[in-house]
Amino acid sequence: MSFVDCFRNMSRGMMLAGSLFAVSACSGSFDTDVMSIFSGPKAPLPCPQVEVLPGADAITIFREGVGRDLVDVRFEGVITPVSGECQYVDDETAVVANLILRIDATKGPAATSQSEDFPFFVAIAQRDGKILAKKVFSSPVEIAEGRRRGAVQEEIEQRIPLTGIKTGYDYVIIIGFQLTKEQMGLQS
């Protein structure tokens, strides 16, 4: 075989290899790199767990004054997480969790309006229970005229910086109503 024939065969082989590489480089997701062709897809990283704080999932709002019977109830509420998702950002140095939670309200006999503001909180904690951040929000729930029940959905975004080898699994997002000492059943 002459030098020219050898060069032609080598050129065809390189063109074939190049076209295979081009085809493989054009398929897959944006996370695909050259080595992922051999290692398979990257496993998704875990999201933080979402929990409702026990005892803070319900709230009773009484009218002003000392009465605390059923006839003194203005509104009652229940909070529940509905859905959520997370996304790792900034080269996986942070996780952003998007939550949708629902507040269901029932109008009591002492209600003087069709709406009430329900205070709730969202906290970020480590798995060991240490609270890292907490923010209190207020959500107005409007109840249609002639009805006793209403609801509202809140969309909340939480950004959690990740240090070391931590992932979303190492954190818990805790939600609940922001209760007063009286609402928690404590004496001041």
Short mmCIF file of C-alpha atoms in Angstrom, two decimals:
data_model
loop_
_atom_site.label_atom_id
_atom_site.label_comp_id
_atom_site.label_asym_id
_atom_site.label_seq_id
_atom_site.Cartn_x
_atom_site.Cartn_y
_atom_site.Cartn_z
CA MET A 1 0.00 0.00 0.00
CA SER A 2 1.36 3.36 -0.93
CA PHE A 3 1.65 6.37 1.32
CA VAL A 4 -1.24 8.08 -0.56
CA ASP A 5 -3.56 5.05 -0.11
CA CYS A 6 -2.72 4.85 3.57
CA PHE A 7 -3.44 8.57 3.98
CA ARG A 8 -6.83 8.18 2.19
CA ASN A 9 -7.88 5.24 4.41
CA MET A 10 -6.79 7.15 7.51
CA SER A 11 -8.71 10.25 6.33
CA ARG A 12 -11.89 8.18 5.78
CA GLY A 13 -11.52 6.65 9.24
CA MET A 14 -11.08 10.06 10.82
CA MET A 15 -14.12 11.43 8.94
CA LEU A 16 -16.22 8.47 10.10
CA ALA A 17 -15.07 8.87 13.70
CA GLY A 18 -15.63 12.63 13.48
CA SER A 19 -19.16 12.20 12.16
CA LEU A 20 -19.97 9.69 14.93
CA PHE A 21 -18.63 12.14 17.50
CA ALA A 22 -20.67 14.97 15.94
CA VAL A 23 -23.86 12.86 16.06
CA SER A 24 -23.26 11.86 19.67
CA ALA A 25 -22.36 15.43 20.65
CA CYS A 26 -25.68 16.69 19.25
CA SER A 27 -27.86 14.29 21.25
CA GLY A 28 -28.63 14.20 24.96
CA SER A 29 -29.24 16.91 27.49
CA PHE A 30 -27.34 20.11 28.22
CA ASP A 31 -25.52 18.26 31.03
CA THR A 32 -23.90 15.93 28.53
CA ASP A 33 -20.15 16.11 28.24
CA VAL A 34 -17.74 13.94 26.27
CA MET A 35 -17.16 11.53 29.19
CA SER A 36 -20.89 11.08 29.88
CA ILE A 37 -21.15 9.03 26.69
CA PHE A 38 -19.29 6.31 28.59
CA SER A 39 -20.63 6.87 32.13
CA GLY A 40 -24.37 7.26 31.48
CA PRO A 41 -26.75 10.01 32.67
CA LYS A 42 -26.10 11.90 35.88
CA ALA A 43 -28.42 10.99 38.76
CA PRO A 44 -30.67 13.85 39.95
CA LEU A 45 -29.72 15.45 43.25
CA PRO A 46 -32.29 15.25 46.10
CA CYS A 47 -34.59 18.08 47.15
CA PRO A 48 -34.96 19.23 50.76
CA GLN A 49 -37.72 17.52 52.71
CA VAL A 50 -40.83 19.64 53.41
CA GLU A 51 -42.66 19.23 56.72
CA VAL A 52 -45.48 20.93 58.58
CA LEU A 53 -44.46 21.60 62.19
CA PRO A 54 -46.64 19.39 64.42
CA GLY A 55 -49.09 21.57 66.33
CA ALA A 56 -48.64 24.49 63.89
CA ASP A 57 -50.77 22.97 61.13
CA ALA A 58 -53.98 24.57 62.45
CA ILE A 59 -54.91 27.93 63.91
CA THR A 60 -57.97 29.32 65.70
CA ILE A 61 -58.45 33.08 65.71
CA PHE A 62 -60.78 34.36 68.42
CA ARG A 63 -62.52 37.72 68.69
CA GLU A 64 -60.92 40.31 70.99
CA GLY A 65 -61.65 39.85 74.67
CA VAL A 66 -61.48 37.00 77.13
CA GLY A 67 -64.05 34.57 75.67
CA ARG A 68 -62.61 31.37 74.19
CA ASP A 69 -65.72 29.31 73.51
CA LEU A 70 -66.91 28.12 70.11
CA VAL A 71 -69.09 31.23 69.80
CA ASP A 72 -65.93 33.40 70.12
CA VAL A 73 -64.20 31.90 67.04
CA ARG A 74 -63.70 34.35 64.17
CA PHE A 75 -61.78 32.02 61.84
CA GLU A 76 -60.06 28.64 61.82
CA GLY A 77 -57.35 27.66 59.39
CA VAL A 78 -55.40 24.62 58.24
CA ILE A 79 -52.10 24.75 56.33
CA THR A 80 -50.83 21.98 54.04
CA PRO A 81 -48.04 21.69 51.47
CA VAL A 82 -49.50 21.00 48.04
CA SER A 83 -46.48 20.54 45.80
CA GLY A 84 -42.90 21.52 45.33
CA GLU A 85 -39.78 21.13 43.28
CA CYS A 86 -36.18 22.13 43.51
CA GLN A 87 -33.36 23.06 41.21
CA TYR A 88 -29.63 23.20 41.84
CA VAL A 89 -28.08 26.49 40.70
CA ASP A 90 -24.71 28.24 40.62
CA ASP A 91 -22.74 25.09 39.75
CA GLU A 92 -24.63 23.14 42.44
CA THR A 93 -23.53 25.49 45.25
CA ALA A 94 -27.17 26.31 46.06
CA VAL A 95 -30.58 24.70 45.81
CA VAL A 96 -33.72 26.72 45.07
CA ALA A 97 -36.93 25.12 46.35
CA ASN A 98 -40.28 26.29 45.00
CA LEU A 99 -43.21 25.35 47.21
CA ILE A 100 -46.94 25.68 46.86
CA LEU A 101 -48.85 25.56 50.10
CA ARG A 102 -52.56 25.87 50.76
CA ILE A 103 -54.38 27.63 53.58
CA ASP A 104 -57.98 26.51 54.09
CA ALA A 105 -60.13 28.82 56.21
CA THR A 106 -63.49 28.40 57.91
CA LYS A 107 -65.48 31.38 59.12
CA GLY A 108 -66.66 31.11 62.71
CA PRO A 109 -69.72 32.57 64.49
CA ALA A 110 -67.78 35.64 65.73
CA ALA A 111 -66.54 36.69 62.26
CA THR A 112 -67.40 40.26 61.36
CA SER A 113 -65.86 40.23 57.87
CA GLN A 114 -65.41 37.93 54.88
CA SER A 115 -61.59 37.86 55.11
CA GLU A 116 -58.81 37.21 57.60
CA ASP A 117 -55.01 37.43 57.50
CA PHE A 118 -53.35 34.15 58.44
CA PRO A 119 -49.74 34.44 59.67
CA PHE A 120 -47.49 31.55 58.64
CA PHE A 121 -43.77 30.86 58.59
CA VAL A 122 -41.25 29.08 56.42
CA ALA A 123 -38.03 27.93 58.11
CA ILE A 124 -34.90 26.22 56.83
CA ALA A 125 -33.35 23.67 59.20
CA GLN A 126 -30.56 21.16 59.12
CA ARG A 127 -31.55 17.52 59.51
CA ASP A 128 -30.40 17.67 63.16
CA GLY A 129 -33.14 20.27 63.85
CA LYS A 130 -30.97 23.39 64.00
CA ILE A 131 -32.93 26.30 62.49
CA LEU A 132 -30.82 28.26 60.00
CA ALA A 133 -33.39 30.81 58.80
CA LYS A 134 -37.04 31.67 59.35
CA LYS A 135 -39.38 34.18 57.74
CA VAL A 136 -42.97 35.03 58.71
CA PHE A 137 -45.55 35.80 56.02
CA SER A 138 -49.20 36.85 56.11
CA SER A 139 -51.78 35.48 53.75
CA PRO A 140 -55.24 37.02 53.43
CA VAL A 141 -58.01 34.50 52.81
CA GLU A 142 -61.16 35.91 51.28
CA ILE A 143 -64.41 33.97 51.72
CA ALA A 144 -67.17 34.53 49.19
CA GLU A 145 -70.37 36.14 50.45
CA GLY A 146 -72.83 33.52 51.67
CA ARG A 147 -70.09 30.92 52.15
CA ARG A 148 -68.30 29.66 55.28
CA ARG A 149 -65.14 28.27 53.69
CA GLY A 150 -62.40 29.59 51.48
CA ALA A 151 -58.81 28.85 50.55
CA VAL A 152 -55.71 30.41 49.10
CA GLN A 153 -52.54 28.97 47.62
CA GLU A 154 -49.19 30.59 48.31
CA GLU A 155 -46.08 30.13 46.18
CA ILE A 156 -42.87 30.38 48.18
CA GLU A 157 -39.28 30.26 46.90
CA GLN A 158 -36.44 29.34 49.27
CA ARG A 159 -32.76 29.50 48.32
CA ILE A 160 -30.42 27.31 50.39
CA PRO A 161 -26.65 27.77 49.98
CA LEU A 162 -24.79 24.46 49.98
CA THR A 163 -21.41 24.12 51.65
CA GLY A 164 -18.93 21.28 51.45
CA ILE A 165 -20.51 18.08 50.21
CA LYS A 166 -24.05 18.91 51.35
CA THR A 167 -27.09 18.48 49.11
CA GLY A 168 -30.76 19.30 49.48
CA TYR A 169 -31.13 16.04 51.43
CA ASP A 170 -29.26 17.65 54.35
CA TYR A 171 -31.99 20.28 54.86
CA VAL A 172 -35.64 20.42 55.88
CA ILE A 173 -38.10 23.17 54.97
CA ILE A 174 -40.56 23.57 57.83
CA ILE A 175 -43.88 25.39 57.43
CA GLY A 176 -46.67 26.20 59.86
CA PHE A 177 -48.86 28.91 61.27
CA GLN A 178 -47.11 31.56 63.35
CA LEU A 179 -49.01 30.97 66.59
CA THR A 180 -49.13 33.20 69.65
CA LYS A 181 -48.41 31.72 73.09
CA GLU A 182 -52.13 31.71 73.74
CA GLN A 183 -52.82 29.87 70.49
CA MET A 184 -50.20 27.29 71.43
CA GLY A 185 -52.00 26.77 74.74
CA LEU A 186 -49.22 28.31 76.86
CA GLN A 187 -49.70 30.71 79.72
CA SER A 188 -47.67 33.93 79.55
#
